[in-house]
mmCIF file of C-alpha atoms in Angstrom:
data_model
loop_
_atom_site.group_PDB
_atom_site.id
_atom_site.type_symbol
_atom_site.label_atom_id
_atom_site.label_comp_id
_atom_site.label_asym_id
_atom_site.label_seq_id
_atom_site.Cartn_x
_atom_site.Cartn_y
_atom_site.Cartn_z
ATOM 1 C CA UNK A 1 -7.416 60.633 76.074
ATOM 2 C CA UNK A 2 -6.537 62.917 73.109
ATOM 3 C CA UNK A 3 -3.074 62.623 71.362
ATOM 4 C CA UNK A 4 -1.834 65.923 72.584
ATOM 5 C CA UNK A 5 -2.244 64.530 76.056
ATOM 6 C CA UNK A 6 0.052 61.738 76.595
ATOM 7 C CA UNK A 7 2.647 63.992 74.673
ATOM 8 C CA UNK A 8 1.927 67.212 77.153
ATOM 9 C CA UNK A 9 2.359 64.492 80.034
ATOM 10 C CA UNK A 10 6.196 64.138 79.195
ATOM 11 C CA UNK A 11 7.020 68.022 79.374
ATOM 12 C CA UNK A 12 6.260 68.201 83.053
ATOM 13 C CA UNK A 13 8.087 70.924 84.754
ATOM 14 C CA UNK A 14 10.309 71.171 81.309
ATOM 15 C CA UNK A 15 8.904 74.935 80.869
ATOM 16 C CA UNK A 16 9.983 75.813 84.278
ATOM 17 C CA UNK A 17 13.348 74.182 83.655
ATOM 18 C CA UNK A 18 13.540 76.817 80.892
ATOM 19 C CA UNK A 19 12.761 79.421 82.594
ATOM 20 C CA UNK A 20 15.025 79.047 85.818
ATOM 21 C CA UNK A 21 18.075 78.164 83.012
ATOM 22 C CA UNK A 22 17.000 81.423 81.433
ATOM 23 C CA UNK A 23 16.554 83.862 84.597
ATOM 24 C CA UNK A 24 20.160 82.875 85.170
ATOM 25 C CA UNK A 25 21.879 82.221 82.128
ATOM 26 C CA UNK A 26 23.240 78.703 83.524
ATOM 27 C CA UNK A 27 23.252 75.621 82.217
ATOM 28 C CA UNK A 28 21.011 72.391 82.660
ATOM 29 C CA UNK A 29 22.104 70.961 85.783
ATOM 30 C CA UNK A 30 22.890 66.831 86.000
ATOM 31 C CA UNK A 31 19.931 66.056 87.806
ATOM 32 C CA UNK A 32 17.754 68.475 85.203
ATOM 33 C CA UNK A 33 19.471 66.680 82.584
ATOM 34 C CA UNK A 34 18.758 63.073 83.779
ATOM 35 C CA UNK A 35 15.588 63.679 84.693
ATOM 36 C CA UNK A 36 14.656 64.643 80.822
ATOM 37 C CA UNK A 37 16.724 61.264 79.415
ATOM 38 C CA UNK A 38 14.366 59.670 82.122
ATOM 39 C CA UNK A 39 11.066 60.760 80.570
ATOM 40 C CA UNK A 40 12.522 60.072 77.167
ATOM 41 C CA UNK A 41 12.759 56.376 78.234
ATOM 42 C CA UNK A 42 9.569 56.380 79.229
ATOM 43 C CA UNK A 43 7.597 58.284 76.165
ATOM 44 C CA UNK A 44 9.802 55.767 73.869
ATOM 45 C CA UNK A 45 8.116 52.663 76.182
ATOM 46 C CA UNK A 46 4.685 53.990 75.799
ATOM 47 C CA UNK A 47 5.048 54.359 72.125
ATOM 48 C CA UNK A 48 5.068 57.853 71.127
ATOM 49 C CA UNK A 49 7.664 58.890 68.438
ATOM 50 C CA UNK A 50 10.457 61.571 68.680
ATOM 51 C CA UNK A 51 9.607 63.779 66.009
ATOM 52 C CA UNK A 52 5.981 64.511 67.618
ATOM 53 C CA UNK A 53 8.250 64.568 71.202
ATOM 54 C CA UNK A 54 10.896 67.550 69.766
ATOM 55 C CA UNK A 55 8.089 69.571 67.909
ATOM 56 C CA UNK A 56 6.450 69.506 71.144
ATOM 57 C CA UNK A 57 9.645 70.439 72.846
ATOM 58 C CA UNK A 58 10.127 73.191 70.573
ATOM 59 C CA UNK A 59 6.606 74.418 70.466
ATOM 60 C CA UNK A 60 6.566 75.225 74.830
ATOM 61 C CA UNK A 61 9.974 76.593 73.957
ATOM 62 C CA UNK A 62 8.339 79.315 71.823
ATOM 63 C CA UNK A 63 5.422 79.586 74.493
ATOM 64 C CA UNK A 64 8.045 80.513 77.058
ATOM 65 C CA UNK A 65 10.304 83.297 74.993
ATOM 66 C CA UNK A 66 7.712 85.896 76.215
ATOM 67 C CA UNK A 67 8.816 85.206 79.969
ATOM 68 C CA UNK A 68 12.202 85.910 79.335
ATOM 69 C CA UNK A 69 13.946 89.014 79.019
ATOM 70 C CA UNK A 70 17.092 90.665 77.929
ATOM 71 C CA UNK A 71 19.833 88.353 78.336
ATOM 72 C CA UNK A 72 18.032 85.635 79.299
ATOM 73 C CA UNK A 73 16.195 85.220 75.693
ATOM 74 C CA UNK A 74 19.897 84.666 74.853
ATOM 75 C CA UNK A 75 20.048 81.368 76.886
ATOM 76 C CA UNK A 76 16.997 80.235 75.589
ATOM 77 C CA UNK A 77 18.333 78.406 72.569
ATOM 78 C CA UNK A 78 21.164 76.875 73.821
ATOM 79 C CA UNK A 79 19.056 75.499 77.162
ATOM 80 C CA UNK A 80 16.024 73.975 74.628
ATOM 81 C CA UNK A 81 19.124 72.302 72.951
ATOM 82 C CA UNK A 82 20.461 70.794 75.904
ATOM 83 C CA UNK A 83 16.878 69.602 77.387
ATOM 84 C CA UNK A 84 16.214 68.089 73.919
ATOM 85 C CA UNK A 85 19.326 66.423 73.738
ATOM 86 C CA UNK A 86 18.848 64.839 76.614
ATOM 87 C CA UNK A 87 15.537 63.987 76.032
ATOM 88 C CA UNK A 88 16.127 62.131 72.857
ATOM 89 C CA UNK A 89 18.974 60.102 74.497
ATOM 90 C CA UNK A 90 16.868 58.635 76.708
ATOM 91 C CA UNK A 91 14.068 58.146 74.075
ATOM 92 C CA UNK A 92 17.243 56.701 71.796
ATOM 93 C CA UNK A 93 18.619 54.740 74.746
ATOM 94 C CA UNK A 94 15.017 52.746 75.378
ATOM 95 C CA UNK A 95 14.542 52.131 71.690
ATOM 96 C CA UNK A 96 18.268 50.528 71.444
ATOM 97 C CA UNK A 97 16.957 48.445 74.259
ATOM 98 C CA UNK A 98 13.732 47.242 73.489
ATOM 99 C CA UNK A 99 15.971 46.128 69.807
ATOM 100 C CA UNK A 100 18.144 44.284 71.812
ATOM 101 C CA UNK A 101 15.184 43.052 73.975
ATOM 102 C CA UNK A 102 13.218 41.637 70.582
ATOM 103 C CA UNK A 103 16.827 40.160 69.412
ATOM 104 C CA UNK A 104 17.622 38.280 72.646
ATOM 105 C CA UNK A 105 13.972 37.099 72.207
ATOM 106 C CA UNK A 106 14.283 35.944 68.805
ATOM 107 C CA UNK A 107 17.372 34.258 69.408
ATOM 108 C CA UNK A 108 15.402 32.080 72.217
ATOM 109 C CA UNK A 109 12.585 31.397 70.251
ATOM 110 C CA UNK A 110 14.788 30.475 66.755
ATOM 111 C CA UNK A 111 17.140 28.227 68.878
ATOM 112 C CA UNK A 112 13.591 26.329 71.151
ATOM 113 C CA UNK A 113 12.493 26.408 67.554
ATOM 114 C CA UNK A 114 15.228 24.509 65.700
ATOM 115 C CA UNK A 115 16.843 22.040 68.643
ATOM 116 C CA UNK A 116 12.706 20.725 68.533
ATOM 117 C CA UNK A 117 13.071 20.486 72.659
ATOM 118 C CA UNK A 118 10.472 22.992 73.391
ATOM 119 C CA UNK A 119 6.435 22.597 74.254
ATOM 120 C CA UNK A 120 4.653 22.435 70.831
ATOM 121 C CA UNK A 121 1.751 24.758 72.121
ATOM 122 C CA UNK A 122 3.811 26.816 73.842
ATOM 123 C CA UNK A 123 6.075 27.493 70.614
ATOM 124 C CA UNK A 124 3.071 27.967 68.866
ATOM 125 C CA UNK A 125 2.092 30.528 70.648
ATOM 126 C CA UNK A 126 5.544 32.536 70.801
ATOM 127 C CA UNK A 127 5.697 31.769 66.643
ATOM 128 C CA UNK A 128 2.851 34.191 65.994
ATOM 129 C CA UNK A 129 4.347 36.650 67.914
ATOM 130 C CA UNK A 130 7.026 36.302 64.814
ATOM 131 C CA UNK A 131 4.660 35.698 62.084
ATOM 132 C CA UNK A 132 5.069 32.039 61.765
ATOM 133 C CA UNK A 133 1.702 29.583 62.079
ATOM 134 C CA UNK A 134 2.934 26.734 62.697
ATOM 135 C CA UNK A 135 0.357 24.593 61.986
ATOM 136 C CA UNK A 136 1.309 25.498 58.167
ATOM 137 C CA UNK A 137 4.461 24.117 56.290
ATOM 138 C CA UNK A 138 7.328 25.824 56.209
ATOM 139 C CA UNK A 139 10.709 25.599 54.960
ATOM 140 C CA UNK A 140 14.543 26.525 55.994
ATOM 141 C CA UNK A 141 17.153 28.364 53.908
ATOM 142 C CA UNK A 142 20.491 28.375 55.871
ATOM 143 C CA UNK A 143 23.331 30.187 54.445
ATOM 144 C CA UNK A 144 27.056 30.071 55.734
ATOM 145 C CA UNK A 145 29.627 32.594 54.322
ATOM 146 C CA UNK A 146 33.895 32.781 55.458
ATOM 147 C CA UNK A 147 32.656 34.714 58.624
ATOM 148 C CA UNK A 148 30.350 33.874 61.363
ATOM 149 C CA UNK A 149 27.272 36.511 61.293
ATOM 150 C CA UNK A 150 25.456 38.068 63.988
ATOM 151 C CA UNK A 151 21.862 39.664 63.970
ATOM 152 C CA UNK A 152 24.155 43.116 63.852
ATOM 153 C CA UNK A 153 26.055 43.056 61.684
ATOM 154 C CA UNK A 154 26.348 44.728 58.229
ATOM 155 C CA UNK A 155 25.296 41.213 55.949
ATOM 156 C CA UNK A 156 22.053 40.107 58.206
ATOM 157 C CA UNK A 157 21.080 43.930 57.527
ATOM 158 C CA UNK A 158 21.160 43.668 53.838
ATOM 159 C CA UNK A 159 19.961 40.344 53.210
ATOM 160 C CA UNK A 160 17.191 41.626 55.620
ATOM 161 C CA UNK A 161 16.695 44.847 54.600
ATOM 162 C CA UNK A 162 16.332 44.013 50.494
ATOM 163 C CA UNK A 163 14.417 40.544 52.043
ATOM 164 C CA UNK A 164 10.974 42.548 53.437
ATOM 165 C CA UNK A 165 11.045 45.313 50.993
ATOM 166 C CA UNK A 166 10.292 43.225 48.341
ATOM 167 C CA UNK A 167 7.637 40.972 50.189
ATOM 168 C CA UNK A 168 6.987 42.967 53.421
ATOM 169 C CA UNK A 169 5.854 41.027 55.922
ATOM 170 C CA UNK A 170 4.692 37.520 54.381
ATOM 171 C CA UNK A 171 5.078 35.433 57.262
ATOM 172 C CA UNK A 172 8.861 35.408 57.197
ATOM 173 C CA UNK A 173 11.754 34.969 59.708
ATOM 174 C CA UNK A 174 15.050 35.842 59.537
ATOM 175 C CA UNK A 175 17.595 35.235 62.378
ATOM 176 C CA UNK A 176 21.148 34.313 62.874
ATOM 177 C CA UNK A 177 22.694 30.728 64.342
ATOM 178 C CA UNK A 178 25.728 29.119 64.776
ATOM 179 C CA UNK A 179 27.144 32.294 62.710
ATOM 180 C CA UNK A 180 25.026 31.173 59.743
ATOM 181 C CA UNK A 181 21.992 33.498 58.702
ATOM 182 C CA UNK A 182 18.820 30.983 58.907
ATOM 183 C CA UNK A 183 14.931 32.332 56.484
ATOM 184 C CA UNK A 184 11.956 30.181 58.002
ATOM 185 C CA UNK A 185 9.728 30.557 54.914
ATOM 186 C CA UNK A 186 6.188 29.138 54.319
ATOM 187 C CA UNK A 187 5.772 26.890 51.638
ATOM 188 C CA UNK A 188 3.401 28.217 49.544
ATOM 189 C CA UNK A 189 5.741 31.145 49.237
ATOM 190 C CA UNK A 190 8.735 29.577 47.150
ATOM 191 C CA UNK A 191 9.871 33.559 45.873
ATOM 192 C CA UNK A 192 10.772 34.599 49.763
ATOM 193 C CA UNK A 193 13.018 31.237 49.570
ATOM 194 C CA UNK A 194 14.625 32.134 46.331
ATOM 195 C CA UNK A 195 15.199 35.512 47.026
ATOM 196 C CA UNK A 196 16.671 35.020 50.393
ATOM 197 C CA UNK A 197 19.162 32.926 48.401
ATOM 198 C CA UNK A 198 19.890 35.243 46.052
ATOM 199 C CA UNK A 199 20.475 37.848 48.139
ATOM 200 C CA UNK A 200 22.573 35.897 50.839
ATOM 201 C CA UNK A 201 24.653 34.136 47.895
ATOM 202 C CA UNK A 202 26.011 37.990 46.968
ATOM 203 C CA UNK A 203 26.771 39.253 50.465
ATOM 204 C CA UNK A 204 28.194 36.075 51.557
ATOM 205 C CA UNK A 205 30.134 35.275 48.832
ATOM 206 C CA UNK A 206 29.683 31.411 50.635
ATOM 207 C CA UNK A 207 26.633 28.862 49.739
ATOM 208 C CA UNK A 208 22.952 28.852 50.621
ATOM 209 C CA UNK A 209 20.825 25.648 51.429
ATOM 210 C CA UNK A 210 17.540 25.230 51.383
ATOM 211 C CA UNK A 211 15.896 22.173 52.612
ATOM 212 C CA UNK A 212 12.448 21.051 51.925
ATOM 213 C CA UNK A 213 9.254 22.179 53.321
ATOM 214 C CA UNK A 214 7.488 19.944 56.351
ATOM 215 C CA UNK A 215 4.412 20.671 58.552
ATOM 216 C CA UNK A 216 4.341 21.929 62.017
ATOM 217 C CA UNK A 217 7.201 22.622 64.283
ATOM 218 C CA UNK A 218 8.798 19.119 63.894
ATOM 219 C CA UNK A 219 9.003 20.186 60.338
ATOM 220 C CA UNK A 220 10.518 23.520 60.549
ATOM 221 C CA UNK A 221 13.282 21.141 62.451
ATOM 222 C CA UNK A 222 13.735 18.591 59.776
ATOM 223 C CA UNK A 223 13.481 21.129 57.181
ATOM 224 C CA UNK A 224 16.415 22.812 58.546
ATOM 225 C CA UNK A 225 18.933 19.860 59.656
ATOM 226 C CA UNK A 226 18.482 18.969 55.946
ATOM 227 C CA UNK A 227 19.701 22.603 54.590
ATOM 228 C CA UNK A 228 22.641 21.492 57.241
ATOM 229 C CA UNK A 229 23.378 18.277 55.961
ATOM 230 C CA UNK A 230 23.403 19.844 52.369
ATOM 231 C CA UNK A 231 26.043 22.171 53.267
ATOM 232 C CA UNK A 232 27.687 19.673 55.446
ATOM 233 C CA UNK A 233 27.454 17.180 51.636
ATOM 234 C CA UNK A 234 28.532 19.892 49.651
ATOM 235 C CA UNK A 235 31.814 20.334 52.386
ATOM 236 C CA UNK A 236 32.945 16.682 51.547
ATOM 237 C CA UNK A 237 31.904 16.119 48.057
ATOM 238 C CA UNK A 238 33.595 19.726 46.900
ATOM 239 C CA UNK A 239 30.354 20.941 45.494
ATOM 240 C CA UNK A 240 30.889 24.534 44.429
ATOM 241 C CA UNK A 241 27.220 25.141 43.551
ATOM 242 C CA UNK A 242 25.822 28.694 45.197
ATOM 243 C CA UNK A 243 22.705 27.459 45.748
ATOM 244 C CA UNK A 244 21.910 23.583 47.158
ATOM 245 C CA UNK A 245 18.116 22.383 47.026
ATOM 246 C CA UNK A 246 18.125 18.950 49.768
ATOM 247 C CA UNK A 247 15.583 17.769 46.886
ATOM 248 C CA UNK A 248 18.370 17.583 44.302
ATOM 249 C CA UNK A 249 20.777 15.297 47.353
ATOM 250 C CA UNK A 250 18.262 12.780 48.353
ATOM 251 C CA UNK A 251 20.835 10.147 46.576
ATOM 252 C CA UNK A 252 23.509 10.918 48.548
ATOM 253 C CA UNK A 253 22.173 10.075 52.292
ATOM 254 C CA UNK A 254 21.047 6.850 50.931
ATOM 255 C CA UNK A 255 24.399 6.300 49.549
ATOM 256 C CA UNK A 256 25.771 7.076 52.724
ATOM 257 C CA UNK A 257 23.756 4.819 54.398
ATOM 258 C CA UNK A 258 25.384 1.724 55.468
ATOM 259 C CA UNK A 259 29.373 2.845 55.499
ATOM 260 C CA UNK A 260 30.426 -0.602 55.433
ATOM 261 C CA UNK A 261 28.947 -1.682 52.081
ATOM 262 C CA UNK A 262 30.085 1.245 50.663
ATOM 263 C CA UNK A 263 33.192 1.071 51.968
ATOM 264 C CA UNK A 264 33.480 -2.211 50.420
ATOM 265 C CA UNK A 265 32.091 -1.013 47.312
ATOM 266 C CA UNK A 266 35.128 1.708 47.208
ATOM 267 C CA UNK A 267 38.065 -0.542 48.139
ATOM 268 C CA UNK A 268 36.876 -3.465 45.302
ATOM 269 C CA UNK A 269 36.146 -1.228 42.301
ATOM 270 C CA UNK A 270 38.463 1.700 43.328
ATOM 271 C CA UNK A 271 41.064 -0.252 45.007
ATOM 272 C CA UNK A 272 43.548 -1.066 41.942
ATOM 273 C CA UNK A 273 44.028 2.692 41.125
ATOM 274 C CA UNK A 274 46.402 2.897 44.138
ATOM 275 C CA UNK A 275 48.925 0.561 41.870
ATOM 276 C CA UNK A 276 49.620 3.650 39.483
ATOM 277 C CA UNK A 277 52.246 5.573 39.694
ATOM 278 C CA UNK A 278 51.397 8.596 41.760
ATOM 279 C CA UNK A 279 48.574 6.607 43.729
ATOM 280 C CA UNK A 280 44.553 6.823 43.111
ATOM 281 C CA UNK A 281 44.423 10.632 43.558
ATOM 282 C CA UNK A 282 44.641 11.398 39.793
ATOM 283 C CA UNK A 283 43.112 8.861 38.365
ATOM 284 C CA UNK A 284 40.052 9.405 40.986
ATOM 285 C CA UNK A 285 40.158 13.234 39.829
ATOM 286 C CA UNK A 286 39.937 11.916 36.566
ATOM 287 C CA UNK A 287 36.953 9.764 36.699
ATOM 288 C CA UNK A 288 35.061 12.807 38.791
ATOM 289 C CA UNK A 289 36.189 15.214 36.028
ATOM 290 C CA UNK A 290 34.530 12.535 33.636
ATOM 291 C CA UNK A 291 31.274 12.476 35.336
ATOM 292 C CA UNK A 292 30.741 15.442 36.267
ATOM 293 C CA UNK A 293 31.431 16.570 32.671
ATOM 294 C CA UNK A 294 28.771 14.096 31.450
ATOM 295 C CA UNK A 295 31.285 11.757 30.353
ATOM 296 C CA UNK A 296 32.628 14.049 27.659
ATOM 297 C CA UNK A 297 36.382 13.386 26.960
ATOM 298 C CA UNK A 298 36.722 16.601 25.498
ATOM 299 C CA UNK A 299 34.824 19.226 28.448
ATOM 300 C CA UNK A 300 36.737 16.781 31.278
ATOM 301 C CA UNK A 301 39.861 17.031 29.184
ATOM 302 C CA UNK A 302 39.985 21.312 29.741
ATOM 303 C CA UNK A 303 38.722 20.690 33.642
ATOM 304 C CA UNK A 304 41.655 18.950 33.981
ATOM 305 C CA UNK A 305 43.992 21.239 32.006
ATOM 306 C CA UNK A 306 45.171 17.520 29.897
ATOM 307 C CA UNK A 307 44.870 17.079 26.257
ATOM 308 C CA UNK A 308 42.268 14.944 25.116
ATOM 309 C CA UNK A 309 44.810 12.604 24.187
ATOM 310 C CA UNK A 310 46.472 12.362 27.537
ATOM 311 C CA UNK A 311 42.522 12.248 28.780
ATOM 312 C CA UNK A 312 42.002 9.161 26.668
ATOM 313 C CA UNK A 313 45.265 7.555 27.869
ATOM 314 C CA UNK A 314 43.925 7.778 31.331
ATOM 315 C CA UNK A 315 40.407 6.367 31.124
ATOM 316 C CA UNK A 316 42.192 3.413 29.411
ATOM 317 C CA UNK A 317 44.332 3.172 32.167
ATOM 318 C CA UNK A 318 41.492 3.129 34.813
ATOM 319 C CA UNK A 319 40.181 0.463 32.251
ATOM 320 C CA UNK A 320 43.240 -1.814 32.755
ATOM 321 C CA UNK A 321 43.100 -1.360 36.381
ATOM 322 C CA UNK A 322 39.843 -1.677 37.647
ATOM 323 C CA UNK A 323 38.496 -4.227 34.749
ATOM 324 C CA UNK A 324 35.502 -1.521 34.758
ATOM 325 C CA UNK A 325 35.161 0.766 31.218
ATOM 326 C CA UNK A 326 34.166 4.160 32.226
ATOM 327 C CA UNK A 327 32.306 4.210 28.689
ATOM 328 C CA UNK A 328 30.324 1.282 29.034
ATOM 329 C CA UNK A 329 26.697 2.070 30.411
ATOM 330 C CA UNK A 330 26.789 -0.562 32.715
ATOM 331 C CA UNK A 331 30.236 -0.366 33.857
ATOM 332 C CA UNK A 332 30.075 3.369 34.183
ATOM 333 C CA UNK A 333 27.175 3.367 37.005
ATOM 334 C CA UNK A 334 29.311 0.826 39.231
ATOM 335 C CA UNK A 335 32.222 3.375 38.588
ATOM 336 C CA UNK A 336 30.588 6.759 39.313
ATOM 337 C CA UNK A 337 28.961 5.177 42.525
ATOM 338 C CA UNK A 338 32.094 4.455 43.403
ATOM 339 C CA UNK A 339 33.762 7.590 43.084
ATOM 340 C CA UNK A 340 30.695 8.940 45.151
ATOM 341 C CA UNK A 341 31.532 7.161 47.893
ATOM 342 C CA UNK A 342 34.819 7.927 47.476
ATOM 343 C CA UNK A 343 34.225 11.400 48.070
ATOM 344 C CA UNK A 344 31.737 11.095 51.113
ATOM 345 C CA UNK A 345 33.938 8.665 52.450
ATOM 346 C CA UNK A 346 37.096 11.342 51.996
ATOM 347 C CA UNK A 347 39.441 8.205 50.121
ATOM 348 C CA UNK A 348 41.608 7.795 48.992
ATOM 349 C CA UNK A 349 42.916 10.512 51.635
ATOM 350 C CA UNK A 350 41.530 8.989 55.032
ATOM 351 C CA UNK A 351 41.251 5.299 54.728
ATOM 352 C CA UNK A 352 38.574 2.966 55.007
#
């Protein structure tokens, strides 16, 4: 079949709708009108685009302005834009559903993918469908902003939008969950990853996770409970960083481990700070400011907004209390573990 023919097949009785609107000067009746959106639906199901649809539209329009006469030539205009009005709503109307059609089944297929419930071949099969083999390794970005997101809305579009027109179509998907926008990545393609976070970072203004890469469909799962354990980590330990890599936390779920020991471990070293006056809270604030500074008095000193001298007069005072120096090698490492657990355990707030 040649390409004018499927096209031709659509305008069906649409030159003799013309011509009766024409002979007298009426407009397109409701039945005329829905029977045009009708065959818009269905050229838009078999695939044919509108532009080729309206030039084809307009082109029997100019093969019927020799029937018409007189007055009628004067209804011509307005009746071709009626009938292609109506035509391209229809045509519009199926394309907005078969978008919602491929969302709804994206949605399915991202949430058999990532609860791990599903029938491995089964999923395998559907994955190709979104460019995914899963037989490779692949890894999970998951990024969480003040809002929920939807697959709609004006931040999935962008991050999707600059996403594929810098790598196109490399294998990638991009979906929404639990209001947080989720990149399944493969992972010998570390850029898509990067970029995604980039790009989701800015519109977000939140934090991105990525966890690590894993075979098969089982690993697509673990890859992405760890980008939600990251974000979960940097919740309770106030991490601030935009981007989270689950490769840079391993330390913390192991610390997390057995609650009990390091429960203990925070109520022995930690324990004596609730003596001063004004309770653990800023003496604990102090130590973290310490660490994280790299245990320079100076750089903790302007985190905390204290003078160096008042920051020195504190880490003595943690000195006197716990029986631990903060700048002693060994002592330190018992300290800052402490103050870890301290902050995944949420003390000196919630007790132990």
């Amino acid at each position: 079949m040649t390409e004018r023919a499927p096209i031709e097949e659509y305008l069906e009785g649409y030159a003799e709708i013309l011509t009766g609107v024409c002979a007298v000067g009426r407009r397109l009746t409701r039945e005329e009108r829905e029977c045009l959106r009708a065959r818009g639906e269905r050229a838009a199901e078999a695939g044919i685009g509108l532009r080729a649809l309206v030039r084809a539209h307009l082109a029997a329009a100019q093969r019927v302005l020799p029937e018409v006469r007189g007055a009628g030539a004067d209804h011509l205009l307005s009746a071709v834009e009626q009938a292609v009005d109506a035509f391209a709503e229809g045509h519009e109307r199926a394309q907005h559903l078969a978008i919602r059609q491929e969302e709804a089944a994206r949605r399915e297929f991202v949430d058999d993918l990532l609860y791990g419930r599903s029938d491995l071949g089964r999923l395998a099969e559907r994955a190709v469908r979104f460019g995914l083999l899963l037989s490779h390794a692949h890894a999970v970005a998951v990024a969480q902003g003040p809002e929920p997101y939807d697959d709609g809305c004006a931040v999935s579009r962008a991050v999707e939008s600059s996403l594929f027109a810098r790598f196109g179509d490399r294998r990638v998907l991009l979906s929404t969950k639990d209001g947080r926008l989720i990149c399944v990545a493969p992972a010998d393609e570390p850029d898509v990853l990067a970029h995604f976070a980039k790009q989701a970072y800015a519109a977000t203004d939140g934090q991105v996770a990525v966890g690590r890469a894993h075979p098969g469909a089982g690993g697509v799962v673990h890859s992405y409970e760890e980008a939600l354990n990251a974000l979960d980590l940097a919740a309770r330990m106030h991490l601030d960083d935009p981007v989270l890599h689950a490769s840079d936390l391993l330390v913390y779920p192991v610390l997390a481990r057995d609650r009990q020991a390091m429960a203990d471990l925070v109520q022995t070293v930690l324990g004596p700070l609730q003596q001063a006056r004004g309770g653990a809270r800023p003496l604990l604030d102090t130590l973290t400011a310490y660490f994280d500074s790299g245990c320079v008095t100076a750089q903790a000193a302007r985190h905390l907004s204290l003078s160096v001298r008042a920051m020195t007069y504190r880490l003595d005072r943690i000195h006197r209390l716990t029986g631990a120096d903060p700048g002693d090698p060994v002592q330190r490492y018992t300290l800052q573990t402490a103050v870890i657990g301290a902050r995944l355990l949420g003390w000196p707030d919630r007790p132990l």
